[in-house]
Short mmCIF file of C-alpha atoms and ligand atoms in Angstrom, two decimals:
data_model
loop_
_atom_site.label_atom_id
_atom_site.label_comp_id
_atom_site.label_asym_id
_atom_site.label_seq_id
_atom_site.Cartn_x
_atom_site.Cartn_y
_atom_site.Cartn_z
CA MET A 1192 22.04 -30.26 32.05
CA SER A 1193 21.55 -26.82 29.49
CA GLU A 1194 21.06 -23.34 30.44
CA PRO A 1195 18.02 -21.63 30.27
CA ALA A 1196 16.67 -19.66 27.29
CA PRO A 1197 18.09 -16.27 27.34
CA THR A 1198 15.10 -13.00 27.38
CA VAL A 1199 16.08 -10.37 25.35
CA LEU A 1200 14.05 -7.12 25.03
CA VAL A 1201 14.32 -5.43 22.73
CA PHE A 1202 12.82 -1.80 22.44
CA ASP A 1203 11.85 1.07 19.97
CA SER A 1204 9.06 3.89 19.88
CA GLY A 1205 6.85 1.81 17.22
CA LEU A 1206 7.52 -1.19 14.91
CA GLY A 1207 10.67 0.37 13.72
CA GLY A 1208 12.42 -2.49 15.65
CA LEU A 1209 10.68 -5.35 13.77
CA THR A 1210 13.78 -4.95 11.53
CA VAL A 1211 16.28 -5.39 14.19
CA PHE A 1212 14.20 -8.44 16.14
CA ARG A 1213 14.29 -10.46 12.51
CA GLU A 1214 17.51 -10.49 12.71
CA LEU A 1215 18.03 -11.33 16.32
CA THR A 1216 16.38 -13.96 15.80
CA LYS A 1217 17.71 -15.58 13.34
CA ALA A 1218 21.43 -15.59 15.29
CA ARG A 1219 19.41 -17.04 18.36
CA PRO A 1220 16.23 -18.59 17.47
CA ASP A 1221 16.46 -19.89 21.06
CA ALA A 1222 16.50 -17.00 22.86
CA ASN A 1223 12.68 -15.27 24.33
CA TYR A 1224 11.91 -12.63 23.09
CA VAL A 1225 10.00 -9.49 24.48
CA TYR A 1226 9.61 -7.14 22.23
CA LEU A 1227 8.24 -3.06 23.51
CA ALA A 1228 6.97 -0.21 21.30
CA ASP A 1229 6.40 2.89 23.28
CA ASP A 1230 3.67 3.05 20.46
CA ALA A 1231 1.94 5.80 23.16
CA ARG A 1232 5.19 8.20 22.25
CA PHE A 1233 5.62 7.60 18.61
CA PRO A 1234 7.44 9.19 17.08
CA TYR A 1235 10.05 10.16 18.94
CA GLY A 1236 11.74 11.63 16.34
CA GLU A 1237 9.99 14.66 17.22
CA ILE A 1238 10.25 14.36 21.36
CA PRO A 1239 12.69 16.80 22.72
CA GLU A 1240 15.41 15.59 24.37
CA ALA A 1241 14.50 16.53 27.72
CA GLU A 1242 11.57 15.11 28.06
CA LEU A 1243 12.51 12.32 26.21
CA VAL A 1244 15.93 10.62 28.36
CA PRO A 1245 13.42 10.53 31.07
CA ARG A 1246 10.77 8.78 29.42
CA ILE A 1247 13.13 6.08 27.66
CA VAL A 1248 14.48 5.37 31.45
CA ALA A 1249 11.24 4.57 32.71
CA VAL A 1250 9.39 2.77 30.13
CA ILE A 1251 12.73 0.94 30.05
CA GLY A 1252 13.05 0.70 33.43
CA ASP A 1253 9.66 -0.63 34.19
CA ALA A 1254 9.81 -3.48 31.34
CA ILE A 1255 13.44 -4.58 32.97
CA ALA A 1256 11.42 -4.76 36.64
CA LYS A 1257 8.93 -7.38 34.82
CA HIS A 1258 10.49 -8.96 32.30
CA LYS A 1259 13.93 -9.35 34.08
CA PRO A 1260 15.67 -10.10 30.66
CA ASP A 1261 19.00 -10.54 30.22
CA ILE A 1262 20.03 -7.42 27.68
CA VAL A 1263 18.21 -5.28 26.59
CA ILE A 1264 18.21 -4.07 22.24
CA VAL A 1265 17.55 -0.55 22.11
CA ALA A 1266 16.51 -1.15 18.45
CA CYS A 1267 16.25 2.81 18.06
CA ASN A 1268 18.91 5.48 16.67
CA THR A 1269 16.70 8.06 17.66
CA ALA A 1270 17.07 6.86 21.72
CA SER A 1271 20.73 5.38 21.24
CA THR A 1272 22.10 8.51 20.21
CA LEU A 1273 20.59 10.28 23.53
CA ALA A 1274 19.65 7.36 26.23
CA LEU A 1275 22.21 4.68 25.77
CA GLU A 1276 24.61 6.53 28.93
CA PRO A 1277 21.91 7.13 31.43
CA LEU A 1278 20.27 3.63 30.82
CA ARG A 1279 24.22 2.20 31.57
CA THR A 1280 24.39 4.13 34.55
CA ALA A 1281 20.70 3.32 36.34
CA PHE A 1282 20.44 -0.64 35.24
CA LYS A 1283 22.83 -3.48 35.34
CA VAL A 1284 21.60 -5.59 32.89
CA PRO A 1285 23.79 -5.03 29.42
CA PHE A 1286 22.12 -2.70 26.70
CA ILE A 1287 23.20 -3.20 22.95
CA GLY A 1288 22.08 0.38 21.28
CA THR A 1289 21.63 1.07 17.40
CA VAL A 1290 23.55 4.14 16.03
CA PRO A 1291 23.91 6.04 12.32
CA ALA A 1292 26.78 3.01 10.83
CA ILE A 1293 28.61 5.68 8.90
CA LYS A 1294 32.13 3.79 9.84
CA PRO A 1295 30.80 0.38 7.27
CA ALA A 1296 29.25 3.63 5.19
CA CYS A 1297 32.27 5.68 4.61
CA ALA A 1298 34.71 2.84 4.39
CA ASN A 1299 32.69 1.23 1.46
CA SER A 1300 32.07 4.36 -0.24
CA LYS A 1301 33.44 4.60 -3.91
CA SER A 1302 32.31 8.19 -4.67
CA LYS A 1303 33.06 8.98 -1.51
CA LEU A 1304 29.49 10.79 -0.96
CA VAL A 1305 27.48 9.23 1.94
CA SER A 1306 24.46 10.09 3.52
CA VAL A 1307 22.64 9.69 6.73
CA LEU A 1308 18.91 9.37 6.69
CA GLY A 1309 17.45 9.32 9.67
CA THR A 1310 14.70 11.47 12.50
CA ARG A 1311 15.48 15.25 12.27
CA ALA A 1312 16.45 14.17 16.10
CA THR A 1313 18.89 11.37 15.37
CA VAL A 1314 20.81 13.64 12.53
CA SER A 1315 21.41 16.71 14.88
CA ARG A 1316 22.92 14.90 17.71
CA GLU A 1317 26.21 15.55 18.87
CA TYR A 1318 26.52 11.44 18.85
CA THR A 1319 26.16 11.41 15.35
CA ARG A 1320 28.26 14.45 14.61
CA SER A 1321 30.72 12.51 16.50
CA LEU A 1322 30.55 9.56 14.50
CA ILE A 1323 30.63 11.72 11.15
CA ARG A 1324 34.25 13.87 12.46
CA GLU A 1325 35.76 10.09 13.60
CA PHE A 1326 34.86 7.67 10.65
CA ALA A 1327 34.18 9.47 7.38
CA GLN A 1328 37.30 8.50 6.21
CA GLY A 1329 37.42 11.32 3.25
CA CYS A 1330 34.16 11.15 2.06
CA GLU A 1331 31.28 14.05 2.26
CA VAL A 1332 28.48 13.58 4.26
CA LYS A 1333 25.61 14.80 4.29
CA LEU A 1334 22.13 14.62 6.82
CA VAL A 1335 19.42 14.12 6.04
CA GLY A 1336 16.34 14.53 8.76
CA SER A 1337 12.93 12.76 7.84
CA ALA A 1338 10.09 14.48 9.62
CA HIS A 1339 7.69 11.99 8.15
CA LEU A 1340 9.50 8.38 7.22
CA ALA A 1341 9.02 6.55 10.21
CA SER A 1342 4.71 7.23 9.97
CA GLN A 1343 5.36 5.89 6.45
CA ALA A 1344 6.74 2.54 7.76
CA GLU A 1345 4.01 2.46 9.83
CA GLY A 1346 1.45 2.86 7.68
CA GLN A 1347 2.86 0.65 5.25
CA LEU A 1348 2.66 -2.27 8.14
CA GLN A 1349 -0.54 -1.07 8.60
CA GLY A 1350 -1.73 -1.84 5.08
CA GLU A 1351 -2.06 2.06 4.62
CA PRO A 1352 1.06 2.59 2.14
CA ALA A 1353 2.00 6.37 1.47
CA PRO A 1354 1.90 7.07 -2.15
CA ASP A 1355 5.14 6.92 -4.29
CA ALA A 1356 5.20 10.76 -4.49
CA ARG A 1357 5.01 11.23 -0.16
CA ILE A 1358 8.21 8.74 0.15
CA ALA A 1359 10.56 10.00 -2.96
CA ALA A 1360 10.16 13.80 -1.72
CA GLU A 1361 11.62 12.14 1.84
CA ILE A 1362 14.16 10.68 0.52
CA ALA A 1363 15.31 13.47 -2.65
CA PRO A 1364 17.96 14.72 -0.28
CA CYS A 1365 19.91 12.44 0.06
CA PHE A 1366 21.16 11.77 -3.84
CA VAL A 1367 23.76 14.36 -4.31
CA GLU A 1368 25.81 14.80 -7.82
CA THR A 1369 28.76 17.06 -7.61
CA ASN A 1370 31.25 17.21 -9.69
CA GLY A 1371 30.94 14.17 -12.04
CA ALA A 1372 30.20 11.97 -8.89
CA ARG A 1373 27.18 10.82 -7.13
CA THR A 1374 26.10 9.76 -3.35
CA ASP A 1375 26.70 5.91 -3.96
CA THR A 1376 25.78 4.87 -0.40
CA VAL A 1377 22.95 5.82 2.21
CA VAL A 1378 22.99 4.85 6.01
CA LEU A 1379 19.45 3.79 7.06
CA ALA A 1380 19.74 5.83 10.64
CA CYS A 1381 16.44 4.68 11.60
CA THR A 1382 14.95 1.16 12.09
CA HIS A 1383 11.88 2.05 10.44
CA TYR A 1384 13.73 2.57 7.18
CA PRO A 1385 14.31 -0.95 6.45
CA LEU A 1386 10.33 -1.81 6.68
CA LEU A 1387 10.53 0.48 2.92
CA LEU A 1388 13.24 -0.55 1.38
CA ASP A 1389 11.74 -2.00 -1.37
CA ARG A 1390 10.09 0.51 -1.78
CA LEU A 1391 13.55 2.67 -1.30
CA LYS A 1392 15.33 0.87 -4.35
CA LYS A 1393 12.46 1.77 -6.19
CA LEU A 1394 11.95 5.48 -6.14
CA ALA A 1395 15.66 6.12 -5.76
CA PRO A 1396 16.83 8.25 -8.59
CA TRP A 1397 19.92 5.76 -8.84
CA PRO A 1398 20.72 3.34 -7.01
CA VAL A 1399 22.75 3.23 -4.11
CA ASP A 1400 24.30 0.61 -0.94
CA TRP A 1401 21.45 1.10 1.63
CA ILE A 1402 23.24 0.55 4.98
CA ASP A 1403 20.76 -1.55 7.35
CA PRO A 1404 22.02 -1.93 10.97
CA ALA A 1405 20.57 -5.35 11.37
CA PRO A 1406 22.91 -8.14 11.00
CA ALA A 1407 26.01 -6.12 12.92
CA ILE A 1408 22.91 -5.66 15.74
CA ALA A 1409 22.40 -9.27 15.80
CA ARG A 1410 26.12 -10.12 15.78
CA ARG A 1411 26.82 -8.40 18.80
CA LEU A 1412 24.60 -9.80 20.26
CA THR A 1413 26.06 -13.55 20.22
CA ASP A 1414 28.92 -11.69 20.93
CA LEU A 1415 27.30 -10.64 24.30
CA ILE A 1416 25.57 -13.81 25.10
CA GLY A 1417 27.17 -16.83 22.47
CA ALA A 1418 26.18 -18.45 19.75
CA SER A 1419 22.37 -20.78 19.54
CA ALA A 1420 22.02 -24.19 21.02
CA ALA A 1421 19.86 -25.84 18.06
CA GLY A 1422 16.25 -27.33 19.45
CA ARG A 1423 14.78 -24.62 21.89
CA PRO A 1424 11.95 -23.42 21.16
CA ARG A 1425 11.40 -19.32 21.01
CA SER A 1426 8.69 -17.77 22.03
CA ALA A 1427 8.11 -13.94 21.30
CA ARG A 1428 5.55 -11.27 23.34
CA PHE A 1429 4.53 -8.05 21.51
CA ILE A 1430 3.69 -5.02 23.96
CA ALA A 1431 2.63 -1.34 23.39
CA THR A 1432 2.57 1.20 26.03
CA SER A 1433 -0.65 2.75 24.38
CA GLY A 1434 -2.97 -0.40 24.68
CA ARG A 1435 -4.44 0.27 21.36
CA PRO A 1436 -6.15 -2.27 19.20
CA LEU A 1437 -3.94 -4.35 17.30
CA SER A 1438 -5.40 -3.84 13.53
CA PRO A 1439 -5.66 -7.13 11.48
CA GLU A 1440 -3.00 -5.61 9.27
CA LEU A 1441 -0.97 -5.27 11.78
CA ALA A 1442 -1.43 -8.44 13.48
CA ALA A 1443 -1.38 -10.88 10.50
CA ALA A 1444 1.95 -8.72 10.14
CA LEU A 1445 3.18 -10.04 13.65
CA ALA A 1446 2.03 -13.21 13.17
CA ALA A 1447 4.60 -13.39 10.07
CA TYR A 1448 7.61 -12.25 11.86
CA GLY A 1449 6.72 -15.12 14.76
CA PHE A 1450 5.01 -13.35 17.62
CA SER A 1451 2.36 -16.00 19.30
CA PRO A 1452 -1.06 -15.26 18.85
CA GLN A 1453 -1.83 -13.46 22.00
CA ILE A 1454 0.12 -10.23 20.31
CA ALA A 1455 -1.52 -7.44 22.26
CA GLU A 1456 -0.25 -6.52 25.34
CA ASN A 1457 -0.28 -3.51 27.54
CA ALA A 1458 3.17 -2.52 29.21
N1 DGL B 2808 13.27 3.51 15.39
C1 DGL B 2808 13.12 4.56 15.40
C2 DGL B 2808 14.69 4.93 14.80
O1 DGL B 2808 15.56 4.72 14.47
C3 DGL B 2808 12.58 6.40 15.73
C4 DGL B 2808 11.32 6.41 15.19
C5 DGL B 2808 10.61 7.86 15.85
O2 DGL B 2808 10.15 7.74 16.40
O3 DGL B 2808 10.68 8.79 14.96
O4 DGL B 2808 14.99 6.26 14.75
#
């Protein structure tokens, strides 16, 4: 008899985790997915740490009790760089976090000028700074905290794209030119940002490698729960803590990601 399909809980403050979800479903199309957005408290990047840790542990804890996942993907840098340890202490289920991809970015940079673009919280975290100390490999790493880019990415999926000038202003500090060398690699250290990738490429003052951690997270998933067995149907549910009705634009976007028609659910 074949094994039952695993249940994978994917968590983010909002819609950014969809960029990770997309890669996970390619790696394990047969799994049952529960996507949990803590949109009642979005954006996490502007919430003080002391408030955020208990919030994340409580929201994920409720979802674990309710959905009994086999594995939890914290598809949010702002949450992972702060709460992975308390989560692993509180719950037995395995967790995969999303943290800034500083090691591969620095390993591949030719100019040795790398920028890390994340929420203001993520770039200020000790976790992120320790990754730089350990893995900069001779690169000059610039931390760029953005207050608005995650909300602009949400706006894009909600059918309200931000004007070019506002996005360009958020990414401008990533681009450094010094002694004839230029930044050649930007780490997307917030899962929302790949939602804007086409626009980031278009608005960048020069071409760079944009490092999206999602494929590496999907590889980690198959390392931990194995590769896909063909032929099983996948289910995907979208749950939002606010319980707000979905806009028609977002409902259409979620359907395109493979969520079932009954997509609006309260946590
Ligand atoms: N998607 C989240 C991240 O990866 C953050 C967005 C936010 O809530 O500020 O950091």
